[in-house]
PDB file of N, CA and C in Angstrom:
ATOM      1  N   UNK A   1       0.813  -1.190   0.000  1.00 88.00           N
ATOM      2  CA  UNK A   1       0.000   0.000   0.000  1.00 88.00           C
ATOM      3  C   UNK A   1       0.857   1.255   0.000  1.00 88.00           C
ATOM      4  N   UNK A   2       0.224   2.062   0.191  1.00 95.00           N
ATOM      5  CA  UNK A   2       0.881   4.042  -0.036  1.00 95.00           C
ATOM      6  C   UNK A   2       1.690   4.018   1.510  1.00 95.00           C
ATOM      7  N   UNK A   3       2.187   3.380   1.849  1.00 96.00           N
ATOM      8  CA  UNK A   3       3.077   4.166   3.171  1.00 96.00           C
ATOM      9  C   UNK A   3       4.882   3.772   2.429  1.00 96.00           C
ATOM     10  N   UNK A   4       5.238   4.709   3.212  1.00 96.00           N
ATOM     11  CA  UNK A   4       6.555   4.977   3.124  1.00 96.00           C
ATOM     12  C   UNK A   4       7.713   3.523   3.175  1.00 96.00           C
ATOM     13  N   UNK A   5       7.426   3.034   3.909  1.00 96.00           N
ATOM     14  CA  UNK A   5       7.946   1.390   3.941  1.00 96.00           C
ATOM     15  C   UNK A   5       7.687   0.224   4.072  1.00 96.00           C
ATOM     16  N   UNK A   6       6.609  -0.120   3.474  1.00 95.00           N
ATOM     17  CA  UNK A   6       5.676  -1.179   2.532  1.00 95.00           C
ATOM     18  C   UNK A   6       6.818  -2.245   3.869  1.00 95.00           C
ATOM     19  N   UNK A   7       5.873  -2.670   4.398  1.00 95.00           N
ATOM     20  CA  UNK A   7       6.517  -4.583   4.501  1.00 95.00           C
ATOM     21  C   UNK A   7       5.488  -5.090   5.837  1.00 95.00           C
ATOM     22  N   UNK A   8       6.362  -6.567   6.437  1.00 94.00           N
ATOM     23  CA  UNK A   8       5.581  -6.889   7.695  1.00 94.00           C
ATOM     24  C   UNK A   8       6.436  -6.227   9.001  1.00 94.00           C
ATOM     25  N   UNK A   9       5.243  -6.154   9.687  1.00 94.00           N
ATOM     26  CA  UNK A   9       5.709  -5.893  10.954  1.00 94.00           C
ATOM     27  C   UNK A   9       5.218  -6.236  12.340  1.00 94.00           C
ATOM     28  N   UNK A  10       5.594  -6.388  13.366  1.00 93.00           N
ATOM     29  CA  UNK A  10       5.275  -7.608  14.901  1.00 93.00           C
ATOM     30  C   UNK A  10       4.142  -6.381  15.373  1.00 93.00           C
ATOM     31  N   UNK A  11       3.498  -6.727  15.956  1.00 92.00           N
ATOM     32  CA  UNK A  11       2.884  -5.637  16.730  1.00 92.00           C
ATOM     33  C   UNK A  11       2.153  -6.099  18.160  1.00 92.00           C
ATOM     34  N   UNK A  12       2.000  -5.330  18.678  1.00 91.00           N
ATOM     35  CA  UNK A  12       1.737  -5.379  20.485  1.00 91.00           C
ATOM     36  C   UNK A  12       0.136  -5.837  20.067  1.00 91.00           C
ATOM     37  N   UNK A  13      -0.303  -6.365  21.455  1.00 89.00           N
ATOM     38  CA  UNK A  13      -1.683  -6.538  21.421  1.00 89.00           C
ATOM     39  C   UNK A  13      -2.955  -5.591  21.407  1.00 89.00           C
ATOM     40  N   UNK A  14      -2.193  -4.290  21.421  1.00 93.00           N
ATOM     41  CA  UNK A  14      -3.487  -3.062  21.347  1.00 93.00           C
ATOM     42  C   UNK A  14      -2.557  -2.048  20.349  1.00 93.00           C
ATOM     43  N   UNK A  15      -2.120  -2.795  19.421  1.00 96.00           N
ATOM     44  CA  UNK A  15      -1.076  -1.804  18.002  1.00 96.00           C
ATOM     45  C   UNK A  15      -2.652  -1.397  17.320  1.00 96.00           C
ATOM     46  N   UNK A  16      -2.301  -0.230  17.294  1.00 95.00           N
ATOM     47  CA  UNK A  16      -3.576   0.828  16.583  1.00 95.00           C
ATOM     48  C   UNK A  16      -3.133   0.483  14.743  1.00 95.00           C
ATOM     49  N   UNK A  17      -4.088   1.348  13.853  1.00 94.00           N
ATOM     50  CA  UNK A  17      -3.747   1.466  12.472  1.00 94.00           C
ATOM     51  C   UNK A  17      -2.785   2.734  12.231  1.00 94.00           C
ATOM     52  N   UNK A  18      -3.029   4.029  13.392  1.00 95.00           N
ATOM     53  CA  UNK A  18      -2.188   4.877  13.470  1.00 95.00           C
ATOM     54  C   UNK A  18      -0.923   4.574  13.264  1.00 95.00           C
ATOM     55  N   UNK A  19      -0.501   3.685  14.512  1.00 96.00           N
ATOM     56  CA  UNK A  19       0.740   3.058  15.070  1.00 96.00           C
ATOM     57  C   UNK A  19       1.546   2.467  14.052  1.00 96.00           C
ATOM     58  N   UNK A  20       0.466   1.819  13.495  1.00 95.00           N
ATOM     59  CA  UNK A  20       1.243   0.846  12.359  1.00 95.00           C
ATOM     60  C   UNK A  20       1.545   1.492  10.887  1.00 95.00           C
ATOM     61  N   UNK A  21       0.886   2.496  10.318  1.00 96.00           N
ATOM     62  CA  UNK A  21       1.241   3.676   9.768  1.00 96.00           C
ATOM     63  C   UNK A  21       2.371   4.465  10.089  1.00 96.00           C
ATOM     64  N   UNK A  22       2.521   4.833  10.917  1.00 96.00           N
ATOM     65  CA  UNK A  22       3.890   5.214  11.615  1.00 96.00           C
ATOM     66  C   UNK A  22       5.263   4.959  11.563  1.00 96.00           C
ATOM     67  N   UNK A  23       4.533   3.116  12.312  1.00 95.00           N
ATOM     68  CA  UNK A  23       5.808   2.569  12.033  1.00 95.00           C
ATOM     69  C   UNK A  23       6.805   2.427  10.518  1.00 95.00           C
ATOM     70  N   UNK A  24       5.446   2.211   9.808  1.00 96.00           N
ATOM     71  CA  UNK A  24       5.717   2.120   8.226  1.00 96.00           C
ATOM     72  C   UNK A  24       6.692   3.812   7.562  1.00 96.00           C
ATOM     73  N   UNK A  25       6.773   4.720   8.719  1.00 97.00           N
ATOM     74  CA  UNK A  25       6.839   5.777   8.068  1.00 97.00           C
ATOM     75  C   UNK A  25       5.872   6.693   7.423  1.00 97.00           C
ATOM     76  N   UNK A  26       4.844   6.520   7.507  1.00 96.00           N
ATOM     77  CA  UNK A  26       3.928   7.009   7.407  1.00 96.00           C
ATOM     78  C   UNK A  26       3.309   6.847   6.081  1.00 96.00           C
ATOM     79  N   UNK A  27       2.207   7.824   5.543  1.00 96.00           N
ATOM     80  CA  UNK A  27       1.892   7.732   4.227  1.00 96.00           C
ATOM     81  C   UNK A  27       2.571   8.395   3.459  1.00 96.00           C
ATOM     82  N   UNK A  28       2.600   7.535   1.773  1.00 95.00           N
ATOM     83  CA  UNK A  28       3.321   8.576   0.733  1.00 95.00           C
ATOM     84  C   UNK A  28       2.245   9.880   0.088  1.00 95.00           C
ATOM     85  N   UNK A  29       2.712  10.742  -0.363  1.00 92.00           N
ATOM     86  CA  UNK A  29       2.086  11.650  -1.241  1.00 92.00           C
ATOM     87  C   UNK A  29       0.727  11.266  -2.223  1.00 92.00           C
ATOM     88  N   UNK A  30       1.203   9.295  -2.349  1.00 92.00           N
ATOM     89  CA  UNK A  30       0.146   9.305  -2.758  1.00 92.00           C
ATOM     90  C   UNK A  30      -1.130   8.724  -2.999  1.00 92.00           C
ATOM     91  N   UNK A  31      -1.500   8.417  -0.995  1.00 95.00           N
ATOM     92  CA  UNK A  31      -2.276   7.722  -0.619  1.00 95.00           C
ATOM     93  C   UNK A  31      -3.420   8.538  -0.457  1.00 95.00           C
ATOM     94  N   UNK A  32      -4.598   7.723  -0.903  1.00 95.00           N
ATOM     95  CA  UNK A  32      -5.612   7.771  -0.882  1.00 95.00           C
ATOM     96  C   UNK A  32      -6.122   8.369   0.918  1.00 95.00           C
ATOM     97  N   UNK A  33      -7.345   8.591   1.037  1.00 94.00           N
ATOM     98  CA  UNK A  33      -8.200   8.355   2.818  1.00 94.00           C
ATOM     99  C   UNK A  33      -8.620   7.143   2.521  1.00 94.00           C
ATOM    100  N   UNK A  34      -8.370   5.808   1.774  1.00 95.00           N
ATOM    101  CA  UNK A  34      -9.313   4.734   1.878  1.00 95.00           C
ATOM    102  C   UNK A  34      -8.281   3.575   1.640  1.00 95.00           C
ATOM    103  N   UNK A  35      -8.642   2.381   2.477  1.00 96.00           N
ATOM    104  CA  UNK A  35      -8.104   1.047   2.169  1.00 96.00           C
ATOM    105  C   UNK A  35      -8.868  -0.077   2.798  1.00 96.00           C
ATOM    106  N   UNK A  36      -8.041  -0.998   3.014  1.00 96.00           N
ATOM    107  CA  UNK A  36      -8.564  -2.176   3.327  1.00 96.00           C
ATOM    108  C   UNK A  36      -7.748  -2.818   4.176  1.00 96.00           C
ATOM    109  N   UNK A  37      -8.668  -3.752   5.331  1.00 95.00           N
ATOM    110  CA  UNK A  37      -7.586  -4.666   6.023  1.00 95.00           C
ATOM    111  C   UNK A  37      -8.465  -5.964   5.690  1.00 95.00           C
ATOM    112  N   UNK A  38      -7.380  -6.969   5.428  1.00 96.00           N
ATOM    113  CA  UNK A  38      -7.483  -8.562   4.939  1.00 96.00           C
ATOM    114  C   UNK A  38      -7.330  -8.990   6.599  1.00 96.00           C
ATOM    115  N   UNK A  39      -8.325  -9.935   7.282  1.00 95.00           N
ATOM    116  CA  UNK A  39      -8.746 -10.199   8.777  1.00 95.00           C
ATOM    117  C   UNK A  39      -9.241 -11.647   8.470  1.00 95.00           C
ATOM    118  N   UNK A  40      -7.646 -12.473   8.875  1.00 94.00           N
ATOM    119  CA  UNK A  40      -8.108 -13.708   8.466  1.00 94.00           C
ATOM    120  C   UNK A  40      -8.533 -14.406  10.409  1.00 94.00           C
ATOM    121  N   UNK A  41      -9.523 -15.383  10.126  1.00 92.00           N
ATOM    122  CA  UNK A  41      -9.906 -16.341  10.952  1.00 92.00           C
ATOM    123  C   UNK A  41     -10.062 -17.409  11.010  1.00 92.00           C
ATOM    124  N   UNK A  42     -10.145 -18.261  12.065  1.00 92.00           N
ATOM    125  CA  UNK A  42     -10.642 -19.629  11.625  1.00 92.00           C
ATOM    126  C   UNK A  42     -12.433 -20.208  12.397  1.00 92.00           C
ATOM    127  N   UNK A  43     -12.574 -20.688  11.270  1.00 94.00           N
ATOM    128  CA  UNK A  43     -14.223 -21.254  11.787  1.00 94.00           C
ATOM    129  C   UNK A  43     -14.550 -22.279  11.035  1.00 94.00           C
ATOM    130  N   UNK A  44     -15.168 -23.232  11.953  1.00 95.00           N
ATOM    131  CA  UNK A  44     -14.544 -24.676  12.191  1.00 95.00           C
ATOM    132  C   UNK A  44     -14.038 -25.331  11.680  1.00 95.00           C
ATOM    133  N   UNK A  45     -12.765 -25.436  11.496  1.00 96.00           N
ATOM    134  CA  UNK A  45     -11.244 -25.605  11.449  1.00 96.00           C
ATOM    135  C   UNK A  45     -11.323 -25.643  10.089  1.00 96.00           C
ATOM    136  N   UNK A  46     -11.715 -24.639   9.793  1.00 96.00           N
ATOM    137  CA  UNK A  46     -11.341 -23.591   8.267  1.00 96.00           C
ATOM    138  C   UNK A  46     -10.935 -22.407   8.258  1.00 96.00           C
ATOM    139  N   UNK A  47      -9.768 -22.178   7.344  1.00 94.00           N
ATOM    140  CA  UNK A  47      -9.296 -20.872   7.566  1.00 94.00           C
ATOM    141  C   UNK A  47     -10.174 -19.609   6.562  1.00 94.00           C
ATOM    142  N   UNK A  48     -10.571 -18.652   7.055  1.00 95.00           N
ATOM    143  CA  UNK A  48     -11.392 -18.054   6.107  1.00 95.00           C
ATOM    144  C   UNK A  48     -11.034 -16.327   6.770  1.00 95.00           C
ATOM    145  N   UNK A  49     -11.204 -15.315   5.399  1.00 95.00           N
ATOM    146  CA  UNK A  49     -10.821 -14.381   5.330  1.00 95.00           C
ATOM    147  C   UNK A  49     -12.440 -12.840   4.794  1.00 95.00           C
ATOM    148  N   UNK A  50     -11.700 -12.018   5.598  1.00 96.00           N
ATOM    149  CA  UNK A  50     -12.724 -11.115   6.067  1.00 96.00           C
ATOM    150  C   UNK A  50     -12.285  -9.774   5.097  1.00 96.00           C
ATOM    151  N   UNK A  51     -12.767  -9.543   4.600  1.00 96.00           N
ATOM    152  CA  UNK A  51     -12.155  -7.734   3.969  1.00 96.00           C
ATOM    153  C   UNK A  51     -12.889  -6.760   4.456  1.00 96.00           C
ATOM    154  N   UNK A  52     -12.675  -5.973   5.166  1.00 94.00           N
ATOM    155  CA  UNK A  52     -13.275  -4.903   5.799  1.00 94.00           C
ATOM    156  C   UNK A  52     -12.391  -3.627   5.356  1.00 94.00           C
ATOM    157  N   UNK A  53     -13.268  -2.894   4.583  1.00 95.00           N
ATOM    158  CA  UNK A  53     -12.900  -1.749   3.816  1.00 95.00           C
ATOM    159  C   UNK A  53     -12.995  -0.522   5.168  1.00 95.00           C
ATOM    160  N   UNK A  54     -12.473   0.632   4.853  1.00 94.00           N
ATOM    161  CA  UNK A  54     -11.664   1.848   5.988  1.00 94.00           C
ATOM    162  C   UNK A  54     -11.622   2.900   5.031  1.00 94.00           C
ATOM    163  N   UNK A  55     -12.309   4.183   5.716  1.00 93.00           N
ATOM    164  CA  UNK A  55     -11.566   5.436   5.261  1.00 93.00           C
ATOM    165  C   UNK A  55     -10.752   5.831   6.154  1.00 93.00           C
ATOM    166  N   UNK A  56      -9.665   6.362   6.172  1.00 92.00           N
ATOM    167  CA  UNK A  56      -8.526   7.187   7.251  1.00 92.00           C
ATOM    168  C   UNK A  56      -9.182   7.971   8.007  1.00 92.00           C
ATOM    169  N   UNK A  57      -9.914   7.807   8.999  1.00 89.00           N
ATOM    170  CA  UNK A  57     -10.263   8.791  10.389  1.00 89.00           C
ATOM    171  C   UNK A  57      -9.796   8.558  11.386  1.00 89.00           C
ATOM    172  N   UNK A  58     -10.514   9.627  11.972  1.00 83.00           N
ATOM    173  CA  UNK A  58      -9.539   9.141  13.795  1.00 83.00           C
ATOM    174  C   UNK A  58     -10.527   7.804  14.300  1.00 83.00           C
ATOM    175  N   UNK A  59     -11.674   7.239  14.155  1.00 88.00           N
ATOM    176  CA  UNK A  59     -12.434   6.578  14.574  1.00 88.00           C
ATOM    177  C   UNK A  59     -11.552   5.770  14.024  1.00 88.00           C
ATOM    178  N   UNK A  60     -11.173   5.175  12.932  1.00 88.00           N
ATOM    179  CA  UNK A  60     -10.284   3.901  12.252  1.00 88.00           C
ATOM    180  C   UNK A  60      -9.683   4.071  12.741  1.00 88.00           C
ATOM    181  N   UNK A  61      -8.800   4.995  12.463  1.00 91.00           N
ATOM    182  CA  UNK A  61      -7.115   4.831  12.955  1.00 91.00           C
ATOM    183  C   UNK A  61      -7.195   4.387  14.528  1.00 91.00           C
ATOM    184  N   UNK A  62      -7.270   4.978  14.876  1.00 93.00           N
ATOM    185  CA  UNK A  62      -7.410   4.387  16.694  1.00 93.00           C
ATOM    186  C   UNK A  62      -7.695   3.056  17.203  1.00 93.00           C
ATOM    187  N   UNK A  63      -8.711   2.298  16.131  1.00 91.00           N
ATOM    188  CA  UNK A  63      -8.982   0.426  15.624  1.00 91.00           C
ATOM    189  C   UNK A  63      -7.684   0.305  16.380  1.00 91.00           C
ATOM    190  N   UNK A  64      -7.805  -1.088  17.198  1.00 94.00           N
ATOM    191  CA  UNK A  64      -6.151  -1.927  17.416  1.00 94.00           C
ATOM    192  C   UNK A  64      -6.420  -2.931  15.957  1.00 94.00           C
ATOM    193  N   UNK A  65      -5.490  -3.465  15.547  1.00 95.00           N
ATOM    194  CA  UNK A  65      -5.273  -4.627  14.574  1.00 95.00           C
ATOM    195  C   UNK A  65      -5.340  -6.055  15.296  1.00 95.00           C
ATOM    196  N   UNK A  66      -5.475  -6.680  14.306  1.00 93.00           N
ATOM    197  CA  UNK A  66      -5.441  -8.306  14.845  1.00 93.00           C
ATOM    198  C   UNK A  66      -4.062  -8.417  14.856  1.00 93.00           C
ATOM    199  N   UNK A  67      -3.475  -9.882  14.635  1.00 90.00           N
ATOM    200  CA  UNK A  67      -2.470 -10.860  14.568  1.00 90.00           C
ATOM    201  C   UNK A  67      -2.911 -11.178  12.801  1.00 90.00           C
ATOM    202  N   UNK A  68      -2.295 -10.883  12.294  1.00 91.00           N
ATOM    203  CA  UNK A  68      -1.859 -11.451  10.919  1.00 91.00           C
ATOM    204  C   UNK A  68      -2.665 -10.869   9.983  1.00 91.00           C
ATOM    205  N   UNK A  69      -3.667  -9.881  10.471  1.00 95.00           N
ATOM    206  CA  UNK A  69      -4.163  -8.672   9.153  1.00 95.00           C
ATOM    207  C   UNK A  69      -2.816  -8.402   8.614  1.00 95.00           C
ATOM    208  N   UNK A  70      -3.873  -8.119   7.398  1.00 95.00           N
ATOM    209  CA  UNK A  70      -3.025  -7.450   5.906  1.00 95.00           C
ATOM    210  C   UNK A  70      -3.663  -6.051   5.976  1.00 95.00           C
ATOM    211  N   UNK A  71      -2.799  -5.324   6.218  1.00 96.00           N
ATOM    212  CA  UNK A  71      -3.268  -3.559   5.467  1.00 96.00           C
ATOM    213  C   UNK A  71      -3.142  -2.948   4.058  1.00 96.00           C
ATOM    214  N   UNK A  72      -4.241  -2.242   3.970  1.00 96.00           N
ATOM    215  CA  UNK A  72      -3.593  -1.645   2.200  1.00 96.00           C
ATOM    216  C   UNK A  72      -4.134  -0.293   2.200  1.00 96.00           C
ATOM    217  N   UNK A  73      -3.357   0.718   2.104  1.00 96.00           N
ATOM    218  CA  UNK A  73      -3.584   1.631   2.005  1.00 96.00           C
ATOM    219  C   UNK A  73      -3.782   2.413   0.330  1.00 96.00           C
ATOM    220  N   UNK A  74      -4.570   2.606   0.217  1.00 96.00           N
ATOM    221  CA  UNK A  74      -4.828   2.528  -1.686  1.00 96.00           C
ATOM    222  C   UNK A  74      -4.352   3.643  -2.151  1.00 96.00           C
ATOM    223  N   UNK A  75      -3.678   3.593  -3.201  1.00 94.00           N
ATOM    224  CA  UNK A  75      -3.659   5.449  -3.978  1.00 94.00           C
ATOM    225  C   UNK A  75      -4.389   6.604  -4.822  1.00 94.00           C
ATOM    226  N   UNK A  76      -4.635   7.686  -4.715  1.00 93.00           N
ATOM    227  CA  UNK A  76      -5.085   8.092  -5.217  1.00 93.00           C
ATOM    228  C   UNK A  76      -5.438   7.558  -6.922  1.00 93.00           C
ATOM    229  N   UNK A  77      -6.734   7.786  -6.467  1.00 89.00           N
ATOM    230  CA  UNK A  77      -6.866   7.026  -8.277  1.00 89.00           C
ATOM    231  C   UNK A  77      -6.458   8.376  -9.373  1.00 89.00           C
ATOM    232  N   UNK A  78      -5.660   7.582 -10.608  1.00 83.00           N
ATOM    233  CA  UNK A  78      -5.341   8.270 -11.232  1.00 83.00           C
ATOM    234  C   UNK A  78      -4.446   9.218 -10.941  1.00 83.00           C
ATOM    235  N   UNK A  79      -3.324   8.615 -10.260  1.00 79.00           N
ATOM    236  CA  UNK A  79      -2.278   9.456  -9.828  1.00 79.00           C
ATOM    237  C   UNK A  79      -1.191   8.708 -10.690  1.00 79.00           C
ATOM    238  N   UNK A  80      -0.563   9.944 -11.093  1.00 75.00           N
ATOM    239  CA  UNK A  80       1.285   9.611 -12.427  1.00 75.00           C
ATOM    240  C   UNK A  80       1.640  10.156 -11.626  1.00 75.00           C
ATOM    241  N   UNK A  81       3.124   9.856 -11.840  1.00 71.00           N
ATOM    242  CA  UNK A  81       4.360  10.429 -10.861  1.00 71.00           C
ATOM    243  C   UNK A  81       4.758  11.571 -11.900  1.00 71.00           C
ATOM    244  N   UNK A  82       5.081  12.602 -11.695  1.00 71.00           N
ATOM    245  CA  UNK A  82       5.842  13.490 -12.602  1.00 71.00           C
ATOM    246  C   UNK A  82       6.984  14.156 -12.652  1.00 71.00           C
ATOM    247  N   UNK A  83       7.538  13.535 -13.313  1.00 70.00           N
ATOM    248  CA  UNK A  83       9.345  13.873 -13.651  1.00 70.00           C
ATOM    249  C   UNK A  83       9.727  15.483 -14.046  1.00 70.00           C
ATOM    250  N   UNK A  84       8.351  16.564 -14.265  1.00 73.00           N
ATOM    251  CA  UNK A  84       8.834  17.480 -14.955  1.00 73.00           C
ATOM    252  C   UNK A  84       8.183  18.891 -14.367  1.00 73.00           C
ATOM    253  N   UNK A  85       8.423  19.971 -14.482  1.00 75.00           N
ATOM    254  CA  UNK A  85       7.981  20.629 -13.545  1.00 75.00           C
ATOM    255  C   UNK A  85       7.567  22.000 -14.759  1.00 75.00           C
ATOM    256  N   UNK A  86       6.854  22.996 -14.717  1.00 78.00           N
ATOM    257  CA  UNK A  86       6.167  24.002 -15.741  1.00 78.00           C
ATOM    258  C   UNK A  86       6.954  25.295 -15.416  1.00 78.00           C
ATOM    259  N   UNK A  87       7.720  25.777 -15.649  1.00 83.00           N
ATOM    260  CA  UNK A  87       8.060  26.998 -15.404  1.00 83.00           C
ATOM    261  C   UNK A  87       7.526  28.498 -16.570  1.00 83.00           C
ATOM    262  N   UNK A  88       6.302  29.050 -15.782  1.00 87.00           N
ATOM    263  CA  UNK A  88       6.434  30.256 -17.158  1.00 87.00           C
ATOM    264  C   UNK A  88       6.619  31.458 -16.579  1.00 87.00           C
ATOM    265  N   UNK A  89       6.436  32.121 -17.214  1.00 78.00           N
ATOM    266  CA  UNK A  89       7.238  34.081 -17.339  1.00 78.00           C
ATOM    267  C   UNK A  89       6.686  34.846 -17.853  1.00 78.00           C
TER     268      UNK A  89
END
């Protein structure tokens, strides 16, 4: 997803989405307010998976995470990177 250092990471038993944003370095330039966390479980003795979609608020962010969610922080749709800059006079 859009944060600064994309990978896994351990987290405490009350690690917020804030926290874990953070840790990541935060967001890039060119993240979206919206993503998703992948919230896997098991029920009866099947492993099965939950997607629960998020906009970036303080009500989310403040969420603790499970043990082995996936986060994704999405990018702005229709965002190019741009190499070039407009100078006029």
């Amino acid at each position: 997803g859009e944060v600064v250092k994309p990978g896994e990471y351990a987290i405490g038993k009350e690690t917020t989405l804030r926290e874990i944003i953070n840790i990541a370095g935060g967001l890039t330039e060119r993240a979206s307010k919206k993503g998703e966390i992948v919230r896997y479980y098991v029920e009866n003795d099947e492993r099965k998976r939950k997607i629960v979609p998020f906009q970036l608020n303080d009500e989310t962010l403040d969420k603790p995470l499970n043990n082995h969610d996936i986060v994704t922080i999405f990018r702005i749709p229709k965002w190019s990177e741009q190499m070039h800059v407009t100078l006029k006079g």
